[in-house]
mmCIF file with all atom_site columns, C-alpha atoms in Angstrom:
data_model
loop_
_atom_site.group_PDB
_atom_site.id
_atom_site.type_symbol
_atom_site.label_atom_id
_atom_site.label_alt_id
_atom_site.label_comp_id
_atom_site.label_asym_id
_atom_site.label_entity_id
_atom_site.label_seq_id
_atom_site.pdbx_PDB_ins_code
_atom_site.Cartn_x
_atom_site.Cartn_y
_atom_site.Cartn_z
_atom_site.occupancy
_atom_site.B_iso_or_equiv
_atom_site.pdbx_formal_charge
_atom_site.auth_seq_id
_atom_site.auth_comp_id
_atom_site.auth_asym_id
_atom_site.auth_atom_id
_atom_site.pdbx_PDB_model_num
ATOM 1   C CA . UNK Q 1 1   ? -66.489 12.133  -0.847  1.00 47.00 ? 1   UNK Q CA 1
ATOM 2   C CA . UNK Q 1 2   ? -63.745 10.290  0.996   1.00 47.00 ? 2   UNK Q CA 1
ATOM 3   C CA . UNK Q 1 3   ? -61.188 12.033  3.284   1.00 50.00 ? 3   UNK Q CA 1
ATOM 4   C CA . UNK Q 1 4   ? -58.823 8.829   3.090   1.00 51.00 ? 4   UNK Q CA 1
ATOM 5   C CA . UNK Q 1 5   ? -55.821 8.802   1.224   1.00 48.00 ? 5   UNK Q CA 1
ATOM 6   C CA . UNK Q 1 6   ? -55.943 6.635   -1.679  1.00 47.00 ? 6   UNK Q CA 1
ATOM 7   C CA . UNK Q 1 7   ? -53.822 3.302   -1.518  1.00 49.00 ? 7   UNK Q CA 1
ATOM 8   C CA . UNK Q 1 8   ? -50.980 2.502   -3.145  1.00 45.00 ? 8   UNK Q CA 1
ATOM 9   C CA . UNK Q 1 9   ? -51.837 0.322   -6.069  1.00 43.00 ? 9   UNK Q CA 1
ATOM 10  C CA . UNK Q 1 10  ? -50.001 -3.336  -6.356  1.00 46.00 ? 10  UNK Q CA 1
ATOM 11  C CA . UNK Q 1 11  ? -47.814 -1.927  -9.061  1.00 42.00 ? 11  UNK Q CA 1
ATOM 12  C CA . UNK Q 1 12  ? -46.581 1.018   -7.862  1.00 41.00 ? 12  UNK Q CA 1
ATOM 13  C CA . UNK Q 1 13  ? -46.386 -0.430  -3.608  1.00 40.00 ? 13  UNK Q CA 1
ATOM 14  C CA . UNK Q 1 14  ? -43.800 -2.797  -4.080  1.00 43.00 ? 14  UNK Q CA 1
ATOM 15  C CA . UNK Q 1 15  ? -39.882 -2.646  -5.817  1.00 42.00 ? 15  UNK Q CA 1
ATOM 16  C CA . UNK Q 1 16  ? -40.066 -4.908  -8.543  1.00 42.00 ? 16  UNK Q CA 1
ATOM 17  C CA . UNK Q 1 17  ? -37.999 -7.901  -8.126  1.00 44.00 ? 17  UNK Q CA 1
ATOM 18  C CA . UNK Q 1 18  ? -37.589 -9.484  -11.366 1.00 48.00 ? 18  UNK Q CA 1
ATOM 19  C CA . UNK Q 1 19  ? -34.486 -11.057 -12.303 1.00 53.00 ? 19  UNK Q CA 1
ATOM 20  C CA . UNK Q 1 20  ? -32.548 -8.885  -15.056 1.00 54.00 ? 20  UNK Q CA 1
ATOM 21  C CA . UNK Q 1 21  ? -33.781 -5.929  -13.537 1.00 55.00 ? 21  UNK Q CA 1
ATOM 22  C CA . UNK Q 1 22  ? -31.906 -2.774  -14.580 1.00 76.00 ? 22  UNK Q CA 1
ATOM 23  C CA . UNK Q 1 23  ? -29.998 -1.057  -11.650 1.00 81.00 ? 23  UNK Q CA 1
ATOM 24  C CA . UNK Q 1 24  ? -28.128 2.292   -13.054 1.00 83.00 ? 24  UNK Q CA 1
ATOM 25  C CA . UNK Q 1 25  ? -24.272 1.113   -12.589 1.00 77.00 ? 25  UNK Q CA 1
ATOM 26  C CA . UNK Q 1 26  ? -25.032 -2.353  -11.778 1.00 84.00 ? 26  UNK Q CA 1
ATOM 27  C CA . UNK Q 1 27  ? -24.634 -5.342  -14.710 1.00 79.00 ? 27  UNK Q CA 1
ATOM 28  C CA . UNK Q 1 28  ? -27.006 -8.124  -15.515 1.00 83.00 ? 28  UNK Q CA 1
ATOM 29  C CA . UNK Q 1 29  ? -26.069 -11.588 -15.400 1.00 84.00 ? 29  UNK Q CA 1
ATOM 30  C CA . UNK Q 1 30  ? -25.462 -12.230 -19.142 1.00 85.00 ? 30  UNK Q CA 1
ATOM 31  C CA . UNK Q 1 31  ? -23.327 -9.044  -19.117 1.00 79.00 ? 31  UNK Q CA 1
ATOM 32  C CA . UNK Q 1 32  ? -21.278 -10.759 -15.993 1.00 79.00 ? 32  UNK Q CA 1
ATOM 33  C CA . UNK Q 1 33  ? -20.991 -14.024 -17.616 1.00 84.00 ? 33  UNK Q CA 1
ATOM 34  C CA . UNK Q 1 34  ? -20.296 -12.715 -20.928 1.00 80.00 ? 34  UNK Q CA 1
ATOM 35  C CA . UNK Q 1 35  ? -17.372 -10.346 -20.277 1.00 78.00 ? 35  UNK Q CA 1
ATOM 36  C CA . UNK Q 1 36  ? -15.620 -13.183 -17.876 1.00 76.00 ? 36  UNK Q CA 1
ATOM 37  C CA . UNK Q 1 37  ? -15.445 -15.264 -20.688 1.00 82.00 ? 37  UNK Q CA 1
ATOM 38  C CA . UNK Q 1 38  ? -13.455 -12.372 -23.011 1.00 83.00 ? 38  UNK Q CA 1
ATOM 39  C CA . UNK Q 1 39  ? -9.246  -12.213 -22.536 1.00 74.00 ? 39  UNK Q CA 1
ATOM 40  C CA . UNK Q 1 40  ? -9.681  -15.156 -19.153 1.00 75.00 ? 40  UNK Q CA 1
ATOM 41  C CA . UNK Q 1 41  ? -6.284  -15.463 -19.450 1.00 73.00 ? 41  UNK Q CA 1
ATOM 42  C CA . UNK Q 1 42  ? -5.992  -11.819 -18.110 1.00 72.00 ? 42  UNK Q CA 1
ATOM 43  C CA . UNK Q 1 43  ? -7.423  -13.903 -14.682 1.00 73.00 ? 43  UNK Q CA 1
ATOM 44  C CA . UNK Q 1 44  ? -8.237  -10.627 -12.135 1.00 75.00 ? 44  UNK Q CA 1
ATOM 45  C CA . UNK Q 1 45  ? -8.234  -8.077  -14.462 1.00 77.00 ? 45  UNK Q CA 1
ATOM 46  C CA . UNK Q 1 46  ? -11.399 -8.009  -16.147 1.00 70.00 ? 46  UNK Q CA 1
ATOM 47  C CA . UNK Q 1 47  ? -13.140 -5.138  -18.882 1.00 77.00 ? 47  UNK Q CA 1
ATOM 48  C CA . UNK Q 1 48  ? -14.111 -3.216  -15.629 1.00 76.00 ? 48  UNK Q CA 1
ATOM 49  C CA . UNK Q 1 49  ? -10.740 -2.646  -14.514 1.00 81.00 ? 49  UNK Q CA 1
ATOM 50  C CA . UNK Q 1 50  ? -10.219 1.257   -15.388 1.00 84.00 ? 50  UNK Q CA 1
ATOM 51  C CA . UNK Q 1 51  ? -6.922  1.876   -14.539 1.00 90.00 ? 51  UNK Q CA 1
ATOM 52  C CA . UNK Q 1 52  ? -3.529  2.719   -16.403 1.00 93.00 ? 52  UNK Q CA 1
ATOM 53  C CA . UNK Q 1 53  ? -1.789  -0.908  -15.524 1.00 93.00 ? 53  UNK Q CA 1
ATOM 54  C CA . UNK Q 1 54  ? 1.839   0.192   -16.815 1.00 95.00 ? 54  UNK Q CA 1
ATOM 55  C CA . UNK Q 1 55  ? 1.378   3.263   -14.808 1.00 97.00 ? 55  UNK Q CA 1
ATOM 56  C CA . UNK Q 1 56  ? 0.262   1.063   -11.330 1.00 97.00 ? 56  UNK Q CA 1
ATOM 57  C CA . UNK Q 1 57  ? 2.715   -1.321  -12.068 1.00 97.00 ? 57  UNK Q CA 1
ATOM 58  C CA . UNK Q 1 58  ? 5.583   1.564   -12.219 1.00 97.00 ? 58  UNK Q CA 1
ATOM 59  C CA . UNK Q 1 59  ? 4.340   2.806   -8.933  1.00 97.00 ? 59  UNK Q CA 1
ATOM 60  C CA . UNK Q 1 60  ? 4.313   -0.505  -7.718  1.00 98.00 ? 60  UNK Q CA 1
ATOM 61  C CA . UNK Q 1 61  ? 7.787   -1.310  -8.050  1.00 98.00 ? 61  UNK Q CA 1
ATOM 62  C CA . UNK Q 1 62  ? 8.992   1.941   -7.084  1.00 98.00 ? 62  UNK Q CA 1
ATOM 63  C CA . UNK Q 1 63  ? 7.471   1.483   -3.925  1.00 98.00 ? 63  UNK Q CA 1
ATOM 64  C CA . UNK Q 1 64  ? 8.587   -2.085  -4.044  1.00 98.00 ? 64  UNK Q CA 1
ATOM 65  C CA . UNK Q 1 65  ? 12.155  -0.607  -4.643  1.00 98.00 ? 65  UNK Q CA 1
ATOM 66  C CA . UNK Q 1 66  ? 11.712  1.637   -1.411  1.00 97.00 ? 66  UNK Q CA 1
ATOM 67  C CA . UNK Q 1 67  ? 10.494  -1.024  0.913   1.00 98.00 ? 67  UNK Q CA 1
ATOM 68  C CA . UNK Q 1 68  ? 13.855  -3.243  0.015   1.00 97.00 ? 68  UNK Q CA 1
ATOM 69  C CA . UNK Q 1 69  ? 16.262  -0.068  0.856   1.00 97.00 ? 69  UNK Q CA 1
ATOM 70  C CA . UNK Q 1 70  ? 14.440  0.225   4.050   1.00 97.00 ? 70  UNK Q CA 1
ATOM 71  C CA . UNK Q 1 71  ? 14.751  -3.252  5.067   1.00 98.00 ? 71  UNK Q CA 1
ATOM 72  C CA . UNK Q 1 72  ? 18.460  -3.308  4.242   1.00 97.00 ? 72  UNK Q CA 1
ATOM 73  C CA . UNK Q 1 73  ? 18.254  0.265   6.234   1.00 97.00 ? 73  UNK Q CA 1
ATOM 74  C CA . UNK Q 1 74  ? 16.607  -0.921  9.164   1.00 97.00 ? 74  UNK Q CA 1
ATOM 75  C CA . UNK Q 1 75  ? 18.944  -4.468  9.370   1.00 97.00 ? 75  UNK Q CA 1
ATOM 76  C CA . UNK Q 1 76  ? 21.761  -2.587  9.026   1.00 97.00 ? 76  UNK Q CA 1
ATOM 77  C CA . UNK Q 1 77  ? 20.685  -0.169  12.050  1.00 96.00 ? 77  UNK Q CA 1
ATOM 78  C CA . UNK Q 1 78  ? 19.348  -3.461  13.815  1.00 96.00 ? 78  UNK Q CA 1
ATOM 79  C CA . UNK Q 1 79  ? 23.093  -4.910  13.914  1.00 96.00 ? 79  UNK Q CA 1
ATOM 80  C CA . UNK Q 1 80  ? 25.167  -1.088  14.157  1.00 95.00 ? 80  UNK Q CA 1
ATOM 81  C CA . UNK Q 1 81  ? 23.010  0.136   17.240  1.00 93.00 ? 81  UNK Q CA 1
ATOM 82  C CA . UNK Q 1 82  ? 25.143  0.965   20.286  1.00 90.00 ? 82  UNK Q CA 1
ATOM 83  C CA . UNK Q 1 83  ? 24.973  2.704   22.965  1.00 84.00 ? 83  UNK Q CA 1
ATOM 84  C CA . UNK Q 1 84  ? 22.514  2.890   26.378  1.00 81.00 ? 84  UNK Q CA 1
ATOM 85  C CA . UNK Q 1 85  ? 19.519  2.697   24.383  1.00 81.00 ? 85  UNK Q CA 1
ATOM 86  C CA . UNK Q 1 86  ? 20.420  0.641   21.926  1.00 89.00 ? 86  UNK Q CA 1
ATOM 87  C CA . UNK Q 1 87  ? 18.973  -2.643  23.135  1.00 88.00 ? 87  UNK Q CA 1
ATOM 88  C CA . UNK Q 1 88  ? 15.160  -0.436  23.127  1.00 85.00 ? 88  UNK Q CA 1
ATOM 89  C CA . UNK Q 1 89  ? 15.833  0.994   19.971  1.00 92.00 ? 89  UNK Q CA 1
ATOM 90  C CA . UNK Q 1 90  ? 17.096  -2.437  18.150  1.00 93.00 ? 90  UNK Q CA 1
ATOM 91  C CA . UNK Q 1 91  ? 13.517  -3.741  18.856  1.00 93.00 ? 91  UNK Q CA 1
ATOM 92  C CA . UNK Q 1 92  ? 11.848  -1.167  17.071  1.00 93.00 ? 92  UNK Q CA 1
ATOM 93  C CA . UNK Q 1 93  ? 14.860  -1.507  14.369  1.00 96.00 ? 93  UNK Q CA 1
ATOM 94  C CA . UNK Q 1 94  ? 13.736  -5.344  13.509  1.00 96.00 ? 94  UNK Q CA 1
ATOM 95  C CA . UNK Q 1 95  ? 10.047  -5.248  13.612  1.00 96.00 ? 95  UNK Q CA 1
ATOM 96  C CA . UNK Q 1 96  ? 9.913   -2.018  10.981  1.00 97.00 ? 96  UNK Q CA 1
ATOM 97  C CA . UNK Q 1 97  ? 12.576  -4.129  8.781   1.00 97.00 ? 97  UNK Q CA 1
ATOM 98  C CA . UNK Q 1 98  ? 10.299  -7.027  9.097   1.00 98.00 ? 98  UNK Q CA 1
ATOM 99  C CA . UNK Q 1 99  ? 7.043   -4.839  8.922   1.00 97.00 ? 99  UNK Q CA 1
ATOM 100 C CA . UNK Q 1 100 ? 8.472   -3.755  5.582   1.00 97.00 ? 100 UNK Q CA 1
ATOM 101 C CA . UNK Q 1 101 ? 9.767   -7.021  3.932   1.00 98.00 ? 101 UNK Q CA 1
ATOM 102 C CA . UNK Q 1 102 ? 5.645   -7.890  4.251   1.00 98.00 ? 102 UNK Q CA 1
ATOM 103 C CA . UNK Q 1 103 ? 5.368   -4.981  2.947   1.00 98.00 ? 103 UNK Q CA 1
ATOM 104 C CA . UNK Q 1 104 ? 7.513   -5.490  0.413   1.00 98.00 ? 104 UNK Q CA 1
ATOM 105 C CA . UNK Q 1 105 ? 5.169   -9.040  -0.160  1.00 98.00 ? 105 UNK Q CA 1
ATOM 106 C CA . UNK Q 1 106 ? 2.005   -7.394  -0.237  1.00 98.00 ? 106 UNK Q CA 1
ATOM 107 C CA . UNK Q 1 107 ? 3.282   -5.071  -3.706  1.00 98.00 ? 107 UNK Q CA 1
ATOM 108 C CA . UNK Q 1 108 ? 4.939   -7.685  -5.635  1.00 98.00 ? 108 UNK Q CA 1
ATOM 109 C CA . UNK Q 1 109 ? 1.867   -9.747  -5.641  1.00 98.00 ? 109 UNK Q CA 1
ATOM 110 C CA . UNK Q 1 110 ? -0.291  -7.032  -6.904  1.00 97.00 ? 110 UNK Q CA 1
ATOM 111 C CA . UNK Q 1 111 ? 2.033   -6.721  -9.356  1.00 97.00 ? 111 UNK Q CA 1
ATOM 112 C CA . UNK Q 1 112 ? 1.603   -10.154 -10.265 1.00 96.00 ? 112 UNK Q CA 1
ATOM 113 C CA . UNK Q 1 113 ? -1.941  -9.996  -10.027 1.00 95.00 ? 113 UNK Q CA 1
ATOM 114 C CA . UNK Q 1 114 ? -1.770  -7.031  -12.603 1.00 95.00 ? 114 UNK Q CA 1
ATOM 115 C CA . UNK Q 1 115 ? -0.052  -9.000  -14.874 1.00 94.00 ? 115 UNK Q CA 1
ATOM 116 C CA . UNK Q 1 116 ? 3.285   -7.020  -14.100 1.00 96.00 ? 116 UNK Q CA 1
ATOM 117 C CA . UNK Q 1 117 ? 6.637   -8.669  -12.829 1.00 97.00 ? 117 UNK Q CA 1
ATOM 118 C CA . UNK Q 1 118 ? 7.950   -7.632  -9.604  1.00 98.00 ? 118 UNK Q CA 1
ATOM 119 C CA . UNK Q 1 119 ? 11.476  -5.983  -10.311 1.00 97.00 ? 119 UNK Q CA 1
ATOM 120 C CA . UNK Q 1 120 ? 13.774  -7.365  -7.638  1.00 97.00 ? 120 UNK Q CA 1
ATOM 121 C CA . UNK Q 1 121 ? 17.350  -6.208  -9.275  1.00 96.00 ? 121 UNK Q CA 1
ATOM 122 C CA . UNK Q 1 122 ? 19.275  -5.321  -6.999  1.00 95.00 ? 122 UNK Q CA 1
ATOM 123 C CA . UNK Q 1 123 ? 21.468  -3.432  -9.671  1.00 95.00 ? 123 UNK Q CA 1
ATOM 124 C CA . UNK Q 1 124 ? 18.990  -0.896  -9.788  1.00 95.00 ? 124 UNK Q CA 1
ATOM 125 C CA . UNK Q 1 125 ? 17.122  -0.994  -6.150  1.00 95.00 ? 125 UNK Q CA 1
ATOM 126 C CA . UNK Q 1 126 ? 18.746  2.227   -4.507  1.00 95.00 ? 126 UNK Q CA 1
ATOM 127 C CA . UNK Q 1 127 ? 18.081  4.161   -7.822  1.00 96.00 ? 127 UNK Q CA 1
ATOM 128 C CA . UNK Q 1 128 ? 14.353  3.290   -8.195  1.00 96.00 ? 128 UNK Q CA 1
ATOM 129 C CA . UNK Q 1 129 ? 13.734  3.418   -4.447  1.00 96.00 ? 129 UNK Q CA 1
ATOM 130 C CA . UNK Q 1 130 ? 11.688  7.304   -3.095  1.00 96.00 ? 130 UNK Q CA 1
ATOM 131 C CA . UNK Q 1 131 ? 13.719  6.647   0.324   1.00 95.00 ? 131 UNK Q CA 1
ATOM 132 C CA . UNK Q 1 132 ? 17.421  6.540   0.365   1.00 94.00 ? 132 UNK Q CA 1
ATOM 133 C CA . UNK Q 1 133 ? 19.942  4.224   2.212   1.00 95.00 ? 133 UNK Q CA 1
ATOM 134 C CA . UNK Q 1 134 ? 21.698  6.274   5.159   1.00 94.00 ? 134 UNK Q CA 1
ATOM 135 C CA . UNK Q 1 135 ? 23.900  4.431   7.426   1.00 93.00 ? 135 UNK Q CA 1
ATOM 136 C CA . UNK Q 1 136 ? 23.714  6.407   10.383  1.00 90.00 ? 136 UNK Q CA 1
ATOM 137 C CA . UNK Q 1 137 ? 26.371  8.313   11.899  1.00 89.00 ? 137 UNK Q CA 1
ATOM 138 C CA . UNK Q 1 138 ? 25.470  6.929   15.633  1.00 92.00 ? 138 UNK Q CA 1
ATOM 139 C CA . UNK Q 1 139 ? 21.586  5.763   17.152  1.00 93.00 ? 139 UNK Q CA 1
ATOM 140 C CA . UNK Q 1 140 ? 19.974  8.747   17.211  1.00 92.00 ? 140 UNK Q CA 1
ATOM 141 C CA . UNK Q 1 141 ? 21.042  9.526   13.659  1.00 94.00 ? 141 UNK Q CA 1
ATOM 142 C CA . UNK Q 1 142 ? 19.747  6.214   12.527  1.00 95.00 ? 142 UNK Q CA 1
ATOM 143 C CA . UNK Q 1 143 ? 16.418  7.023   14.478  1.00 94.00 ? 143 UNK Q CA 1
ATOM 144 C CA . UNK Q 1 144 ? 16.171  10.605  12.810  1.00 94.00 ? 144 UNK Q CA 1
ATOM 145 C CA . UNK Q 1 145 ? 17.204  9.035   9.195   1.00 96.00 ? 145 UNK Q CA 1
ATOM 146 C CA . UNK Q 1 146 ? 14.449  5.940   9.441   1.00 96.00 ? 146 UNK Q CA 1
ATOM 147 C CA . UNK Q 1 147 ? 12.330  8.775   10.620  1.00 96.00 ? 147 UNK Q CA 1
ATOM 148 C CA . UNK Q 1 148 ? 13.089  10.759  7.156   1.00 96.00 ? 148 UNK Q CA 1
ATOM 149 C CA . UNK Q 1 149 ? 12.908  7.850   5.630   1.00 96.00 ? 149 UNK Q CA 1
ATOM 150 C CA . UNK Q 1 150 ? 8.817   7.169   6.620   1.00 97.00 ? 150 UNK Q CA 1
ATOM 151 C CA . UNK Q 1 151 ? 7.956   10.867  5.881   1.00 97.00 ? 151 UNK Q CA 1
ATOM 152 C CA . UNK Q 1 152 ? 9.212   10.372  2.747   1.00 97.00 ? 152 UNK Q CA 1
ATOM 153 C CA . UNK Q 1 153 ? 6.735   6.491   2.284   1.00 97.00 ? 153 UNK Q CA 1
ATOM 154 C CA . UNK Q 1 154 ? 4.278   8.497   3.559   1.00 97.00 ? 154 UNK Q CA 1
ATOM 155 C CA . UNK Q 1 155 ? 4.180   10.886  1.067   1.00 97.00 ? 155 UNK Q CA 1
ATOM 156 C CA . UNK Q 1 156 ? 4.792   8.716   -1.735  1.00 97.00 ? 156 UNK Q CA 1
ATOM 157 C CA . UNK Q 1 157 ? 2.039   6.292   -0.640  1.00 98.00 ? 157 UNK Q CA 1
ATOM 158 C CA . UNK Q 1 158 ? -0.752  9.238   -0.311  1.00 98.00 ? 158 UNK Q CA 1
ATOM 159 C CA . UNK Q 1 159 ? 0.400   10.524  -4.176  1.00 97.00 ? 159 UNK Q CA 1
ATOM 160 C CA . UNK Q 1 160 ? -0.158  7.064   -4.963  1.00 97.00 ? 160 UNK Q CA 1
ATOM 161 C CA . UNK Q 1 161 ? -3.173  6.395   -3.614  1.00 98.00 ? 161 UNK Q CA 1
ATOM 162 C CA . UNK Q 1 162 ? -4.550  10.020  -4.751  1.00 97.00 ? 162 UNK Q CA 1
ATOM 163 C CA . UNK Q 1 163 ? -3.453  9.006   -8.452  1.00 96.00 ? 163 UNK Q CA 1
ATOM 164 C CA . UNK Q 1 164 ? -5.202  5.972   -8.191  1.00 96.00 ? 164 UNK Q CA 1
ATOM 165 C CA . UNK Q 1 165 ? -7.938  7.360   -6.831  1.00 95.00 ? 165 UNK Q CA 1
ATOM 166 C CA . UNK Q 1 166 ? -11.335 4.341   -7.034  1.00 93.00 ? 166 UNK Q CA 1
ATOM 167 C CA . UNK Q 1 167 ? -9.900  2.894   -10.636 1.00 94.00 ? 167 UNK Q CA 1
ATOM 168 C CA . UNK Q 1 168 ? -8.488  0.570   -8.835  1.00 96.00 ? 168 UNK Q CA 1
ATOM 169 C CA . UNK Q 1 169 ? -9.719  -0.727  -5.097  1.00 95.00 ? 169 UNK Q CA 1
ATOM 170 C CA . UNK Q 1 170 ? -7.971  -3.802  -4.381  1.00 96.00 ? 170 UNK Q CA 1
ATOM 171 C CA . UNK Q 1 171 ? -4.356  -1.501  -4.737  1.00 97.00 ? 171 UNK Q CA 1
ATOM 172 C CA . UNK Q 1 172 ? -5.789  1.265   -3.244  1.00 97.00 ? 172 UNK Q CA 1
ATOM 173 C CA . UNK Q 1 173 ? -6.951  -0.498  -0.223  1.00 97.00 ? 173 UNK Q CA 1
ATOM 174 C CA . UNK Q 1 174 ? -3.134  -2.384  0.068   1.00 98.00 ? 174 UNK Q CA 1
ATOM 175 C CA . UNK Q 1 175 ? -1.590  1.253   -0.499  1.00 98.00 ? 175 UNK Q CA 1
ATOM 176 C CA . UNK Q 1 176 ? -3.688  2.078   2.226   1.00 98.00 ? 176 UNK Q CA 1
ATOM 177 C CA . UNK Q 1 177 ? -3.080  -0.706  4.815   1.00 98.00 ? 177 UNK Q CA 1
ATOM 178 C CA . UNK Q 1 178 ? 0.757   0.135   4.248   1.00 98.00 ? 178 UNK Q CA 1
ATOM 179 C CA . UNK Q 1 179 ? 0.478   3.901   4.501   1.00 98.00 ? 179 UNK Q CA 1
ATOM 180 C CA . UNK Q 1 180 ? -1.213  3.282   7.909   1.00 98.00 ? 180 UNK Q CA 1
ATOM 181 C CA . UNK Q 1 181 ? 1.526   1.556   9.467   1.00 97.00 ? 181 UNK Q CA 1
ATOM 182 C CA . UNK Q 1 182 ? 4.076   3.624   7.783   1.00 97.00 ? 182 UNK Q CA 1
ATOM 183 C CA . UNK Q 1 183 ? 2.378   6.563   9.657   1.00 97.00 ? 183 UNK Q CA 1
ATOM 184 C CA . UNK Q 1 184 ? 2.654   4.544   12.859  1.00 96.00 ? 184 UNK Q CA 1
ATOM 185 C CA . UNK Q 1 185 ? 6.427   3.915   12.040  1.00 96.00 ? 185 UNK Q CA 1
ATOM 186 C CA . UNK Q 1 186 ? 7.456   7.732   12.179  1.00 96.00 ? 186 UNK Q CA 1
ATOM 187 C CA . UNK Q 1 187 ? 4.783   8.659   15.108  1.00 95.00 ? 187 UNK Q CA 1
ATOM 188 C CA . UNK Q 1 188 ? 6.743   6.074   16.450  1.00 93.00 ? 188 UNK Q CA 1
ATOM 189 C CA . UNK Q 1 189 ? 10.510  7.287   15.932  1.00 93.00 ? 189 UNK Q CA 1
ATOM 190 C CA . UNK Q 1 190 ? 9.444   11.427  16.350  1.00 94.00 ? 190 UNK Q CA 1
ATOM 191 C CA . UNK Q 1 191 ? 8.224   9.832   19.959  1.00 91.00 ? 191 UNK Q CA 1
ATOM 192 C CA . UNK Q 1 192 ? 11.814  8.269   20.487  1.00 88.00 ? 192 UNK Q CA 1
ATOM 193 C CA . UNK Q 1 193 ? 13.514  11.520  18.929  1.00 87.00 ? 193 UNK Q CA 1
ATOM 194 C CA . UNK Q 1 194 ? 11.108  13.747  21.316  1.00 83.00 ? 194 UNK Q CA 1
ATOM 195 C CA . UNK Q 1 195 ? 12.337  12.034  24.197  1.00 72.00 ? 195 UNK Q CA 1
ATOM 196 C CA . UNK Q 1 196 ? 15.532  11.583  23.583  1.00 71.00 ? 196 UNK Q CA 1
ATOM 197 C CA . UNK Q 1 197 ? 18.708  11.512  26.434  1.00 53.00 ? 197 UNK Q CA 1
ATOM 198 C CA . UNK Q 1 198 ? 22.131  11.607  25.692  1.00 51.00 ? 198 UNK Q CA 1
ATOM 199 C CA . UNK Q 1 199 ? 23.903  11.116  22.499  1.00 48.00 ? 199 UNK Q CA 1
#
């Protein structure tokens, strides 16, 4: 009798490779082709696409909403800063008002993509907006209110995202990208705030 294991036969050694193959979670060709062919005119949103759309699209705009206050926010500040540190402090004012106006371009075209239209009105901007326009009594005010104003994206982008959740990657990952540098924006301003001198 032999002590060596027995080989593996042909059939069981290899994966098989056969096109059309069933992988658990994974569709075949003709299920691919088939289902891009149903409702094209839906163009990125295909059968797979598991989300509530009204409900994204909401959040979208709302956060649309809130990017456009805090551009308006930050300009304002931008133009109103005075004072020994203002020239520093106007820097940082302009890049976060043109770090949100992309921002700002990033959610309106997923909302287009979604098949949603981006709600610009500026009737109704302030009241849809999470973040709230505060002029700013002086500059450290304005820093300590743009601070506010990031805690509160912050917060509103991570609900977002949780609610989301993987039903819907492509505006998870852009909620994501923004929450990131919305995070940088108020480690940012609680930097200037810690360090502060003067009035």
């Amino acid at each position: 009798m032999s002590s060596k294991p027995a080989k593996a036969s042909k059939s069981t050694a290899k994966h098989s490779t056969k096109p059309g193959t069933d992988v658990p979670g994974i569709s075949d060709r003709k299920t691919l082709r088939e289902r891009a062919r149903r409702n094209v005119e839906d163009g990125a949103i295909t059968d797979t696409y598991s989300a509530d759309r009204k409900a994204v699209i909401k959040l979208l705009n709302d956060a649309l909403a809130t990017e456009y206050v805090c551009v308006l926010r930050y300009y304002r500040h931008y133009f109103m800063a005075k004072g020994m540190l203002a020239d520093a402090v106007k820097a940082e004012f302009l890049e976060h008002a043109q770090q949100e106006q992309a921002h700002a371009g990033k959610l309106a075209e997923r909302i287009v993509q979604l098949g949603g239209e981006p709600d610009f009105n500026p009737d109704t901007l302030t009241a849809r907006s999470h973040a709230e326009y505060k002029e700013g009594s002086d500059l450290r005010d304005m820093v300590r209110e743009n601070l506010v104003a990031e805690r509160i994206a912050i917060d509103s982008y991570r609900e977002m995202i949780n609610f989301i959740g993987d039903r819907d990657t492509t505006t998870k990952r852009i909620l994501e990208e923004i929450l990131a540098q919305e995070e940088e924006h108020a480690d940012e301003f609680a930097d200037l705030l810690d360090g502060w001198i003067g009035k």
